[in-house]
Amino acid sequence: MFHWFSARRRKKLTAALFPRAWEAIVRRNVAHYCMLTPDEQARLRALIQVFVAEKHWEGAGGLVLTDEIRVTISAQACLLLLGLPHNYYRNVATIIVYPSTVVAPPRRPGFFEVPQAPVGHGQPILGQAFHQGPVIIIWDAALQGGRHPEQGYNVVYHEFAHKLDMLDGAADGTPPLADRAEYRDWVETCSAEYLRLRRAAAQGKSSFLNAYGATNEAEFFAVATEQFFDRPREMTTHAPDLYRVLKAYYRQDPVSRTGKNTCT
């Protein structure tokens, strides 16, 4: 019964005319939108309509939420879903948006936990994704990433890639895949690239992927997702097998969009 009501509500949302003001926001703030085909743009607009309506949005740090904030973040999050079977990030109920970089409070050890190292001070963050909790996004970083994909940093792609990863219950760098063959190919390819990045980071060498991806497998997937969408040509040059498995997973080919502008 709940599924029936949900499907009916979503059908009604997507049947409504996409607001002209929202279209202007997406064109202005999400560079990838104008690289999509008209059919892809229409599907993304429908995703945005449901996503904006169904998620609970909270402004923090004095930020007053606007349609520009909701629509810009939604467009970037939903771009990842464009080719995937999905349920609109069912593991995301709340999105908390801060105006600028915040410092997360230090993690306190559990009641029965014996700390193995001193508990550090809070760290500045641009975003966070909690396993059974909200997604935190920094607005100025989201806006910068949406407008300038050539820089290869996108906090929205990063945090929502984590939520895709978590759909199977574990944040381990491997999202739910289609079959055993895809899992085998994913593990072999991503493990090799992850270890290559770790070696480069340990030796202080620069790499195509941000060294933060060497933190663990979950961060590797999130960082790789940023580069897959924002710097696909570079990925095909430096890590062609990684591009191949991400292309198969996301069912999108960002290289084919490079240089296109369908908004003119």
XYZ file of N, CA and C in Angstrom:
792
model
N 0.830 -1.202 0.000
C 0.000 0.000 0.000
C 0.865 1.253 0.000
N 1.920 1.231 0.830
C 2.813 2.388 0.883
C 3.463 2.606 -0.480
N 3.885 1.509 -1.127
C 4.521 1.621 -2.440
C 3.548 2.238 -3.443
N 2.275 1.875 -3.361
C 1.278 2.408 -4.285
C 1.120 3.915 -4.099
N 1.027 4.347 -2.840
C 0.894 5.776 -2.564
C 2.141 6.535 -3.014
N 3.319 5.934 -2.775
C 4.576 6.575 -3.163
C 4.652 6.740 -4.679
N 4.307 5.687 -5.408
C 4.350 5.739 -6.865
C 3.354 6.766 -7.399
N 2.185 6.835 -6.780
C 1.166 7.796 -7.221
C 1.639 9.228 -6.991
N 2.248 9.465 -5.816
C 2.743 10.808 -5.507
C 3.857 11.208 -6.477
N 4.752 10.277 -6.774
C 5.853 10.581 -7.672
C 5.355 10.838 -9.097
N 4.369 10.094 -9.518
C 3.798 10.314 -10.847
C 3.194 11.709 -10.953
N 2.542 12.131 -9.886
C 1.944 13.459 -9.865
C 3.027 14.535 -9.885
N 4.103 14.320 -9.136
C 5.194 15.290 -9.102
C 5.836 15.460 -10.471
N 6.105 14.348 -11.135
C 6.800 14.412 -12.428
C 5.883 14.854 -13.566
N 4.577 14.786 -13.348
C 3.637 15.266 -14.367
C 3.541 16.785 -14.367
N 3.917 17.392 -13.256
C 3.853 18.854 -13.157
C 4.934 19.491 -14.016
N 4.664 20.667 -14.517
C 5.626 21.401 -15.333
C 6.853 21.759 -14.495
N 8.020 21.498 -15.029
C 9.262 21.862 -14.342
C 9.382 23.378 -14.338
N 9.478 24.015 -13.176
C 9.492 25.478 -13.116
C 10.614 26.100 -13.950
N 10.287 27.171 -14.654
C 11.300 27.853 -15.464
C 12.452 28.352 -14.597
N 12.125 28.801 -13.400
C 13.180 29.295 -12.499
C 14.137 28.168 -12.129
N 13.608 26.956 -11.957
C 14.460 25.803 -11.653
C 15.347 25.461 -12.847
N 14.779 25.523 -14.026
C 15.566 25.246 -15.239
C 16.731 26.226 -15.336
N 16.468 27.487 -15.045
C 17.530 28.497 -15.093
C 18.608 28.202 -14.054
N 18.189 27.745 -12.885
C 19.147 27.409 -11.825
C 20.060 26.274 -12.268
N 19.467 25.220 -12.823
C 20.264 24.061 -13.233
C 21.232 24.443 -14.347
N 20.759 25.211 -15.303
C 21.640 25.632 -16.399
C 22.795 26.487 -15.883
N 22.523 27.300 -14.892
C 23.537 28.226 -14.362
C 24.532 27.539 -13.440
N 24.058 26.565 -12.676
C 24.878 26.027 -11.583
C 25.374 24.601 -11.781
N 24.866 23.907 -12.780
C 25.271 22.516 -12.992
C 25.736 22.364 -14.436
N 27.027 22.477 -14.641
C 27.581 22.489 -15.998
C 27.239 21.223 -16.763
N 27.144 20.096 -16.083
C 26.869 18.828 -16.762
C 25.497 18.813 -17.428
N 24.582 19.612 -16.937
C 23.228 19.592 -17.481
C 23.230 19.901 -18.975
N 24.034 20.851 -19.379
C 24.061 21.258 -20.783
C 24.913 20.327 -21.637
N 25.474 19.285 -21.050
C 26.170 18.262 -21.819
C 25.266 17.060 -22.104
N 24.104 17.021 -21.455
C 23.194 15.890 -21.604
C 22.347 16.032 -22.863
N 21.850 14.909 -23.359
C 20.911 14.952 -24.470
C 19.579 15.485 -23.957
N 18.700 15.958 -24.837
C 17.381 16.415 -24.381
C 16.616 15.355 -23.595
N 16.721 14.093 -23.981
C 16.043 13.028 -23.238
C 16.634 12.874 -21.842
N 17.957 12.929 -21.737
C 18.603 12.834 -20.428
C 18.240 14.020 -19.554
N 18.170 15.200 -20.150
C 17.775 16.386 -19.389
C 16.361 16.230 -18.833
N 15.458 15.696 -19.647
C 14.073 15.502 -19.196
C 14.014 14.511 -18.041
N 14.811 13.436 -18.130
C 14.828 12.457 -17.045
C 15.436 13.032 -15.774
N 16.459 13.861 -15.944
C 17.065 14.487 -14.775
C 16.093 15.466 -14.119
N 15.373 16.222 -14.906
C 14.383 17.142 -14.339
C 13.334 16.389 -13.525
N 12.892 15.244 -14.029
C 11.905 14.438 -13.295
C 12.489 13.924 -11.983
N 13.737 13.512 -12.011
C 14.402 13.061 -10.784
C 14.476 14.197 -9.768
N 14.817 15.380 -10.240
C 14.932 16.544 -9.353
C 13.598 16.840 -8.683
N 12.518 16.790 -9.429
C 11.202 17.108 -8.878
C 10.843 16.208 -7.708
N 11.131 14.916 -7.841
C 10.829 13.977 -6.756
C 11.804 14.160 -5.603
N 13.078 14.313 -5.926
C 14.113 14.408 -4.902
C 13.911 15.633 -4.008
N 13.647 16.774 -4.622
C 13.423 17.992 -3.843
C 12.237 17.823 -2.904
N 11.175 17.199 -3.392
C 9.940 17.071 -2.614
C 10.035 16.035 -1.504
N 10.752 14.941 -1.747
C 10.727 13.830 -0.795
C 11.757 13.944 0.319
N 12.837 14.645 0.099
C 13.870 14.744 1.128
C 13.550 15.882 2.095
N 13.990 15.679 3.332
C 13.846 16.728 4.341
C 15.105 17.580 4.307
N 14.932 18.870 4.075
C 16.055 19.792 3.924
C 16.174 20.673 5.161
N 17.401 20.825 5.637
C 17.651 21.681 6.791
C 18.817 22.627 6.497
N 18.611 23.900 6.761
C 19.707 24.853 6.697
C 20.369 24.943 8.058
N 21.689 24.997 8.084
C 22.430 25.060 9.350
C 23.464 26.177 9.267
N 23.986 26.556 10.413
C 25.005 27.605 10.436
C 24.493 28.944 9.959
N 23.195 29.178 10.140
C 22.614 30.444 9.723
C 22.159 30.479 8.271
N 22.295 29.375 7.546
C 21.901 29.358 6.131
C 20.386 29.281 5.989
N 19.834 30.160 5.179
C 18.416 30.128 4.840
C 18.270 29.379 3.518
N 17.569 28.266 3.547
C 17.429 27.449 2.351
C 16.593 28.163 1.290
N 17.006 28.000 0.043
C 16.299 28.565 -1.098
C 16.113 27.480 -2.151
N 15.281 27.771 -3.149
C 15.130 26.833 -4.262
C 16.462 26.624 -4.975
N 17.270 27.670 -5.058
C 18.559 27.520 -5.733
C 19.417 26.460 -5.043
N 19.439 26.475 -3.735
C 20.241 25.508 -2.986
C 19.690 24.098 -3.183
N 18.406 23.927 -2.988
C 17.789 22.594 -3.101
C 17.957 22.032 -4.518
N 17.664 22.846 -5.513
C 17.688 22.369 -6.895
C 19.112 22.078 -7.363
N 20.062 22.935 -7.000
C 21.453 22.723 -7.401
C 22.008 21.429 -6.819
N 21.784 21.202 -5.546
C 22.267 19.978 -4.906
C 21.529 18.759 -5.458
N 20.226 18.885 -5.634
C 19.436 17.759 -6.151
C 19.884 17.352 -7.550
N 20.154 18.331 -8.401
C 20.568 18.031 -9.772
C 21.872 17.240 -9.791
N 22.803 17.621 -8.930
C 24.086 16.922 -8.899
C 23.937 15.522 -8.307
N 23.154 15.397 -7.244
C 22.935 14.074 -6.648
C 22.227 13.151 -7.623
N 21.243 13.674 -8.334
C 20.438 12.841 -9.229
C 21.155 12.505 -10.528
N 22.178 13.273 -10.897
C 22.957 12.916 -12.080
C 23.545 11.519 -11.926
N 23.950 11.157 -10.714
C 24.507 9.833 -10.477
C 23.477 8.734 -10.725
N 22.195 9.060 -10.554
C 21.127 8.063 -10.698
C 20.638 7.905 -12.127
N 21.096 8.740 -13.037
C 20.487 8.853 -14.351
C 20.392 7.515 -15.091
N 21.381 6.657 -14.921
C 21.353 5.367 -15.609
C 21.117 4.185 -14.699
N 20.970 4.435 -13.395
C 20.870 3.348 -12.418
C 19.427 2.967 -12.116
N 19.173 1.691 -11.842
C 17.911 1.345 -11.185
C 17.992 1.882 -9.765
N 16.978 2.551 -9.282
C 17.132 3.249 -8.014
C 15.786 3.485 -7.353
N 15.843 3.931 -6.131
C 14.654 4.380 -5.406
C 14.950 5.735 -4.764
N 15.516 6.626 -5.564
C 15.766 8.007 -5.129
C 16.578 8.073 -3.833
N 17.645 7.280 -3.737
C 18.460 7.229 -2.519
C 17.546 6.948 -1.320
N 17.059 5.747 -1.258
C 16.142 5.388 -0.165
C 16.800 5.498 1.208
N 18.125 5.485 1.251
C 18.833 5.593 2.525
C 19.188 7.041 2.882
N 18.603 7.994 2.180
C 18.793 9.414 2.493
C 17.438 10.019 2.814
N 17.248 10.415 4.055
C 16.003 11.072 4.453
C 16.206 12.572 4.607
N 17.372 12.962 5.111
C 17.620 14.363 5.453
C 18.918 14.847 4.829
N 18.882 16.066 4.317
C 20.071 16.730 3.779
C 20.254 18.031 4.553
N 21.389 18.165 5.214
C 21.702 19.344 6.011
C 22.725 20.169 5.245
N 22.437 21.445 5.054
C 23.296 22.301 4.251
C 23.851 23.437 5.099
N 25.172 23.547 5.119
C 25.865 24.660 5.778
C 26.325 25.658 4.720
N 26.474 26.920 5.075
C 26.899 27.912 4.073
C 28.340 27.744 3.625
N 29.235 27.375 4.551
C 30.647 27.270 4.232
C 31.275 26.190 5.111
N 32.564 25.968 4.917
C 33.273 24.904 5.624
C 33.023 24.946 7.121
N 32.737 23.793 7.690
C 32.503 23.685 9.123
C 33.510 22.726 9.723
N 33.663 22.801 11.018
C 34.549 21.894 11.740
C 33.696 20.886 12.477
N 33.872 19.628 12.122
C 33.107 18.575 12.781
C 33.634 18.380 14.198
N 32.766 18.100 15.162
C 33.237 17.853 16.524
C 34.058 16.580 16.579
N 35.016 16.496 17.510
C 35.815 15.267 17.617
C 34.947 14.090 17.994
N 35.287 12.920 17.453
C 34.532 11.719 17.773
C 34.881 11.252 19.180
N 33.861 10.980 19.972
C 34.084 10.475 21.318
C 34.044 8.954 21.325
N 34.941 8.318 22.051
C 34.920 6.853 22.091
C 33.655 6.346 22.766
N 33.218 5.154 22.358
C 32.046 4.529 22.953
C 32.287 4.187 24.418
N 31.201 3.887 25.122
C 31.279 3.636 26.564
C 32.225 2.483 26.886
N 32.187 1.421 26.040
C 33.020 0.256 26.289
C 34.286 0.247 25.431
N 34.532 1.338 24.732
C 35.677 1.390 23.822
C 36.918 1.869 24.555
N 38.035 1.194 24.301
C 39.326 1.598 24.839
C 40.093 2.298 23.726
N 40.266 3.621 23.792
C 40.948 4.345 22.707
C 42.362 3.814 22.493
N 42.705 3.605 21.225
C 44.047 3.146 20.883
C 44.983 4.324 20.580
N 44.392 5.524 20.506
C 45.182 6.734 20.231
C 44.438 7.906 20.831
N 45.138 9.012 21.056
C 44.444 10.185 21.601
C 43.307 10.624 20.691
N 42.218 11.061 21.278
C 41.090 11.556 20.509
C 41.446 12.939 19.980
N 41.407 13.096 18.660
C 41.854 14.335 18.032
C 40.802 15.429 18.077
N 41.217 16.591 17.648
C 40.302 17.724 17.568
C 39.417 17.574 16.332
N 38.351 18.364 16.274
C 37.474 18.327 15.128
C 38.204 18.723 13.855
N 37.730 18.199 12.732
C 38.355 18.452 11.453
C 37.424 19.261 10.558
N 37.981 20.182 9.766
C 37.129 20.913 8.822
C 36.606 19.963 7.755
N 35.343 20.104 7.393
C 34.735 19.217 6.411
C 34.002 20.021 5.340
N 33.896 19.417 4.159
C 33.077 19.972 3.082
C 31.783 19.181 2.919
N 31.737 18.015 3.535
C 30.542 17.195 3.465
C 30.737 15.925 4.261
N 29.635 15.274 4.606
C 29.676 13.996 5.302
C 28.443 13.188 4.932
N 28.619 11.882 4.897
C 27.497 10.985 4.671
C 27.508 9.944 5.783
N 26.426 9.868 6.530
C 26.328 8.947 7.652
C 25.575 7.697 7.235
N 26.017 6.567 7.744
C 25.458 5.285 7.320
C 23.956 5.219 7.555
N 23.518 5.566 8.714
C 22.093 5.580 9.022
C 21.697 6.981 9.486
N 22.033 7.948 8.675
C 21.771 9.324 9.050
C 21.778 10.228 7.845
N 21.913 11.521 8.075
C 21.789 12.507 6.998
C 23.043 12.622 6.144
N 22.891 13.380 5.087
C 24.027 13.831 4.292
C 24.229 15.306 4.624
N 25.477 15.688 4.880
C 25.826 17.083 5.139
C 26.560 17.627 3.921
N 26.107 18.760 3.426
C 26.711 19.381 2.249
C 27.052 20.837 2.575
N 28.223 21.282 2.128
C 28.624 22.676 2.260
C 28.238 23.400 0.975
N 27.403 24.411 1.106
C 26.810 25.040 -0.066
C 27.834 25.674 -0.995
N 28.775 26.440 -0.479
C 29.698 27.104 -1.404
C 30.552 26.096 -2.164
N 30.865 24.967 -1.535
C 31.623 23.918 -2.227
C 30.764 23.236 -3.286
N 29.482 23.015 -2.973
C 28.570 22.385 -3.936
C 28.391 23.275 -5.162
N 28.283 24.565 -4.928
C 28.106 25.505 -6.038
C 29.354 25.558 -6.905
N 30.508 25.610 -6.274
C 31.770 25.648 -7.010
C 31.952 24.381 -7.840
N 31.677 23.232 -7.235
C 31.844 21.975 -7.949
C 30.883 21.832 -9.109
N 29.650 22.288 -8.917
C 28.668 22.197 -9.990
C 29.001 23.068 -11.178
N 29.532 24.255 -10.907
C 29.841 25.203 -11.982
C 31.174 24.921 -12.662
N 32.092 24.253 -11.956
C 33.449 24.067 -12.492
C 33.882 22.598 -12.422
N 33.296 21.756 -13.249
C 33.667 20.334 -13.219
C 35.115 20.082 -13.614
N 35.710 21.008 -14.368
C 37.089 20.816 -14.799
C 38.055 20.735 -13.625
N 37.639 21.212 -12.454
C 38.512 21.160 -11.281
C 38.551 19.774 -10.649
N 37.566 18.950 -10.950
C 37.595 17.564 -10.483
C 37.248 17.360 -9.027
N 36.620 18.341 -8.390
C 36.204 18.205 -6.992
C 34.709 18.498 -6.893
N 33.950 17.527 -6.428
C 32.513 17.731 -6.309
C 32.012 17.046 -5.047
N 31.703 17.857 -4.038
C 31.303 17.318 -2.746
C 29.985 16.560 -2.829
N 29.088 16.979 -3.715
C 27.799 16.285 -3.829
C 27.996 14.891 -4.420
N 28.758 14.790 -5.520
C 29.038 13.471 -6.082
C 29.700 12.584 -5.035
N 30.643 13.167 -4.316
C 31.412 12.402 -3.336
C 30.508 11.813 -2.251
N 29.694 12.655 -1.630
C 28.887 12.177 -0.505
C 27.757 11.251 -0.950
N 27.186 11.519 -2.118
C 26.111 10.639 -2.573
C 26.659 9.340 -3.163
N 27.904 9.327 -3.604
C 28.540 8.061 -3.956
C 28.675 7.189 -2.710
N 28.987 7.824 -1.578
C 29.019 7.067 -0.319
C 27.658 6.431 -0.029
N 26.579 7.174 -0.254
C 25.249 6.635 0.033
C 24.895 5.500 -0.930
N 25.359 5.559 -2.172
C 25.179 4.434 -3.085
C 25.956 3.221 -2.584
N 27.163 3.459 -2.128
C 28.009 2.404 -1.570
C 27.329 1.735 -0.377
N 26.629 2.521 0.432
C 26.019 2.029 1.664
C 24.701 1.272 1.450
N 24.207 1.241 0.228
C 22.903 0.616 -0.012
C 22.874 -0.865 0.326
N 24.027 -1.524 0.288
C 24.062 -2.947 0.643
C 24.411 -3.164 2.110
N 24.438 -2.075 2.876
C 24.663 -2.187 4.311
C 26.091 -1.972 4.759
N 27.021 -1.834 3.822
C 28.431 -1.656 4.192
C 29.051 -0.548 3.361
N 29.858 0.277 4.000
C 30.605 1.322 3.294
C 31.995 0.766 3.010
N 32.090 -0.017 1.942
C 33.330 -0.725 1.647
C 33.879 -0.443 0.258
N 33.301 0.543 -0.423
C 33.796 0.884 -1.745
C 33.206 0.052 -2.868
N 32.281 -0.832 -2.536
C 31.631 -1.663 -3.554
C 30.125 -1.528 -3.418
N 29.488 -0.779 -4.297
C 28.033 -0.638 -4.242
C 27.359 -1.915 -4.740
N 26.063 -2.045 -4.579
C 25.366 -3.220 -5.126
C 25.565 -3.308 -6.640
N 25.973 -4.473 -7.106
C 26.237 -4.678 -8.531
C 25.298 -5.733 -9.100
N 25.365 -5.919 -10.403
C 24.363 -6.735 -11.095
C 24.534 -8.230 -10.875
N 25.769 -8.717 -10.928
C 25.971 -10.165 -10.858
C 27.399 -10.476 -10.413
N 27.709 -11.771 -10.310
C 29.023 -12.182 -9.821
C 30.148 -11.718 -10.742
N 29.887 -11.766 -12.032
C 30.918 -11.348 -12.980
C 31.267 -9.882 -12.789
N 30.243 -9.057 -12.571
C 30.493 -7.630 -12.360
C 31.216 -7.406 -11.032
N 30.847 -8.152 -9.999
C 31.563 -8.046 -8.721
C 33.028 -8.426 -8.890
N 33.281 -9.517 -9.606
C 34.658 -9.982 -9.783
C 35.492 -8.944 -10.532
N 34.927 -8.407 -11.603
C 35.632 -7.393 -12.381
C 35.863 -6.139 -11.538
N 34.842 -5.753 -10.767
C 34.944 -4.566 -9.913
C 36.065 -4.720 -8.890
N 36.056 -5.838 -8.188
C 37.044 -6.054 -7.127
C 38.449 -6.089 -7.702
N 38.652 -6.804 -8.798
C 39.987 -6.895 -9.388
C 40.483 -5.532 -9.850
N 39.639 -4.807 -10.541
C 40.041 -3.518 -11.101
C 40.233 -2.464 -10.022
N 39.232 -2.317 -9.146
C 39.303 -1.263 -8.130
C 40.380 -1.543 -7.093
N 40.592 -2.808 -6.764
C 41.650 -3.148 -5.810
C 43.015 -2.761 -6.367
N 43.238 -3.061 -7.648
C 44.522 -2.729 -8.260
C 44.737 -1.213 -8.291
N 43.696 -0.461 -8.660
C 43.832 0.997 -8.718
C 43.964 1.615 -7.326
N 43.256 1.044 -6.376
C 43.345 1.542 -5.002
C 44.751 1.341 -4.447
N 45.326 0.165 -4.669
C 46.674 -0.108 -4.179
C 47.696 0.768 -4.901
N 47.466 1.023 -6.179
C 48.365 1.914 -6.920
C 48.328 3.320 -6.347
N 47.125 3.784 -5.993
C 46.998 5.115 -5.394
C 47.651 5.156 -4.018
N 47.489 4.098 -3.234
C 48.108 4.055 -1.906
C 49.629 4.119 -2.012
N 50.191 3.394 -2.970
C 51.642 3.426 -3.144
C 52.110 4.822 -3.526
N 51.394 5.444 -4.435
C 51.767 6.799 -4.855
C 51.669 7.775 -3.690
N 50.596 7.654 -2.896
C 50.420 8.555 -1.753
C 51.518 8.346 -0.722
N 51.882 7.089 -0.469
C 52.921 6.782 0.516
C 54.280 7.328 0.093
N 54.502 7.382 -1.229
C 55.779 7.879 -1.748
C 55.756 9.379 -2.029
N 54.616 10.000 -1.744
C 54.505 11.437 -1.966
C 54.412 11.821 -3.434
N 54.014 10.879 -4.272
C 53.910 11.145 -5.703
C 52.510 11.643 -6.051
N 52.435 12.524 -7.041
C 51.131 12.993 -7.492
C 50.462 11.896 -8.309
N 49.146 11.939 -8.321
C 48.377 10.940 -9.038
C 47.174 11.610 -9.673
N 46.617 10.973 -10.687
C 45.404 11.486 -11.308
C 44.275 11.581 -10.290
N 44.158 10.595 -9.407
C 43.147 10.607 -8.364
C 43.660 11.332 -7.132
N 42.763 12.042 -6.464
C 43.113 12.738 -5.230
C 43.639 11.729 -4.212
N 44.717 12.087 -3.535
C 45.332 11.183 -2.557
C 44.378 10.817 -1.431
N 43.329 11.611 -1.204
C 42.355 11.278 -0.166
C 41.681 9.942 -0.451
N 41.652 9.553 -1.704
C 41.080 8.258 -2.069
C 41.880 7.086 -1.541
N 43.113 7.337 -1.099
C 43.931 6.261 -0.534
C 43.591 5.985 0.926
N 42.682 6.764 1.509
C 42.308 6.586 2.917
C 41.748 5.198 3.181
N 40.804 4.790 2.351
C 40.208 3.450 2.436
C 39.410 3.220 1.153
N 38.846 2.013 1.019
C 38.144 1.668 -0.215
C 36.903 2.525 -0.449
N 36.215 2.902 0.630
C 35.014 3.723 0.491
C 35.363 5.097 -0.069
N 36.427 5.706 0.447
C 36.841 7.007 -0.051
C 37.371 6.901 -1.479
N 37.972 5.775 -1.792
C 38.463 5.571 -3.158
C 37.303 5.615 -4.159
N 36.224 4.912 -3.848
C 35.059 4.911 -4.739
C 34.474 6.313 -4.887
N 34.377 7.047 -3.790
C 33.808 8.392 -3.840
C 34.686 9.334 -4.660
N 35.999 9.268 -4.454
C 36.929 10.111 -5.216
C 36.908 9.724 -6.694
N 36.883 8.418 -6.966
C 36.846 7.955 -8.354
C 35.573 8.418 -9.053
N 34.460 8.445 -8.316
C 33.206 8.924 -8.897
C 33.317 10.384 -9.309
N 33.944 11.212 -8.472
C 34.134 12.618 -8.828
C 34.879 12.751 -10.152
N 35.965 11.997 -10.288
C 36.782 12.091 -11.492
C 36.071 11.498 -12.704
N 35.304 10.436 -12.500
C 34.580 9.792 -13.591
C 33.638 10.776 -14.282
N 32.923 11.559 -13.494
C 31.985 12.512 -14.076
C 32.656 13.814 -14.515
N 33.627 14.271 -13.743
C 34.182 15.597 -14.000
C 35.411 15.617 -14.906
N 36.205 14.545 -14.879
C 37.417 14.506 -15.712
C 37.514 13.155 -16.411
N 36.491 12.820 -17.186
C 36.454 11.474 -17.782
C 37.566 11.210 -18.782
N 37.934 12.206 -19.575
C 39.005 11.979 -20.552
C 40.320 11.660 -19.853
N 40.597 12.366 -18.791
C 41.822 12.095 -18.036
C 41.785 10.690 -17.435
N 40.608 10.262 -16.988
C 40.509 8.921 -16.413
C 40.754 7.850 -17.477
N 40.238 8.053 -18.678
C 40.478 7.056 -19.725
C 41.954 6.985 -20.096
N 42.680 8.089 -19.885
C 44.116 8.099 -20.160
C 44.911 7.436 -19.043
N 44.599 7.802 -17.800
C 45.400 7.353 -16.661
C 44.892 6.061 -16.016
N 43.607 5.793 -16.140
C 43.043 4.598 -15.504
C 41.883 4.068 -16.352
N 42.185 3.572 -17.549
C 41.118 3.149 -18.461
C 40.250 2.023 -17.922
N 40.837 1.076 -17.195
C 40.034 -0.017 -16.645
C 39.089 0.482 -15.556
N 39.530 1.449 -14.774
C 38.666 2.037 -13.754
C 37.499 2.755 -14.429
N 37.782 3.468 -15.492
C 36.696 4.138 -16.225
C 35.705 3.106 -16.752
N 36.214 1.994 -17.240
C 35.353 0.959 -17.811
C 34.375 0.398 -16.776
N 34.867 0.082 -15.563
C 33.966 -0.510 -14.569
C 32.979 0.525 -14.027
N 33.410 1.778 -13.917
C 32.485 2.828 -13.469
C 31.436 3.116 -14.542
N 31.829 3.058 -15.791
C 30.889 3.231 -16.900
C 29.838 2.122 -16.874
N 30.275 0.909 -16.612
C 29.337 -0.217 -16.541
C 28.413 -0.078 -15.338
N 28.937 0.399 -14.221
C 28.108 0.546 -13.022
C 27.100 1.685 -13.189
N 27.565 2.883 -13.525
C 26.670 4.038 -13.619
C 25.818 4.027 -14.893
N 26.211 3.206 -15.862
C 25.494 3.125 -17.132
C 25.437 4.492 -17.809
N 26.554 5.179 -17.719
C 26.720 6.470 -18.359
C 28.127 6.531 -18.955
N 28.294 7.383 -19.962
C 29.589 7.543 -20.630
C 29.929 9.028 -20.728
N 30.442 9.607 -19.643
C 30.729 11.051 -19.637
C 31.684 11.507 -20.733
N 32.575 10.633 -21.185
C 33.496 11.021 -22.253
C 32.726 11.450 -23.492
N 31.644 10.768 -23.781
C 30.871 11.076 -24.989
C 30.200 12.442 -24.915
N 30.090 13.011 -23.713
C 29.448 14.320 -23.550
C 30.442 15.477 -23.604
N 31.707 15.184 -23.448
C 32.715 16.229 -23.316
C 32.670 17.198 -24.490
N 32.613 18.469 -24.180
C 32.617 19.504 -25.208
C 31.273 19.822 -25.802
N 30.242 19.077 -25.432
C 28.906 19.328 -25.978
C 28.179 20.388 -25.174
N 27.297 21.113 -25.863
C 26.456 22.097 -25.200
C 25.073 22.060 -25.866
N 24.163 21.381 -25.216
C 22.816 21.218 -25.783
C 21.863 22.309 -25.327
N 22.373 23.285 -24.591
C 21.522 24.361 -24.078
C 21.502 25.579 -24.990
N 22.325 25.578 -26.037
C 22.366 26.737 -26.911
C 21.275 26.671 -27.966
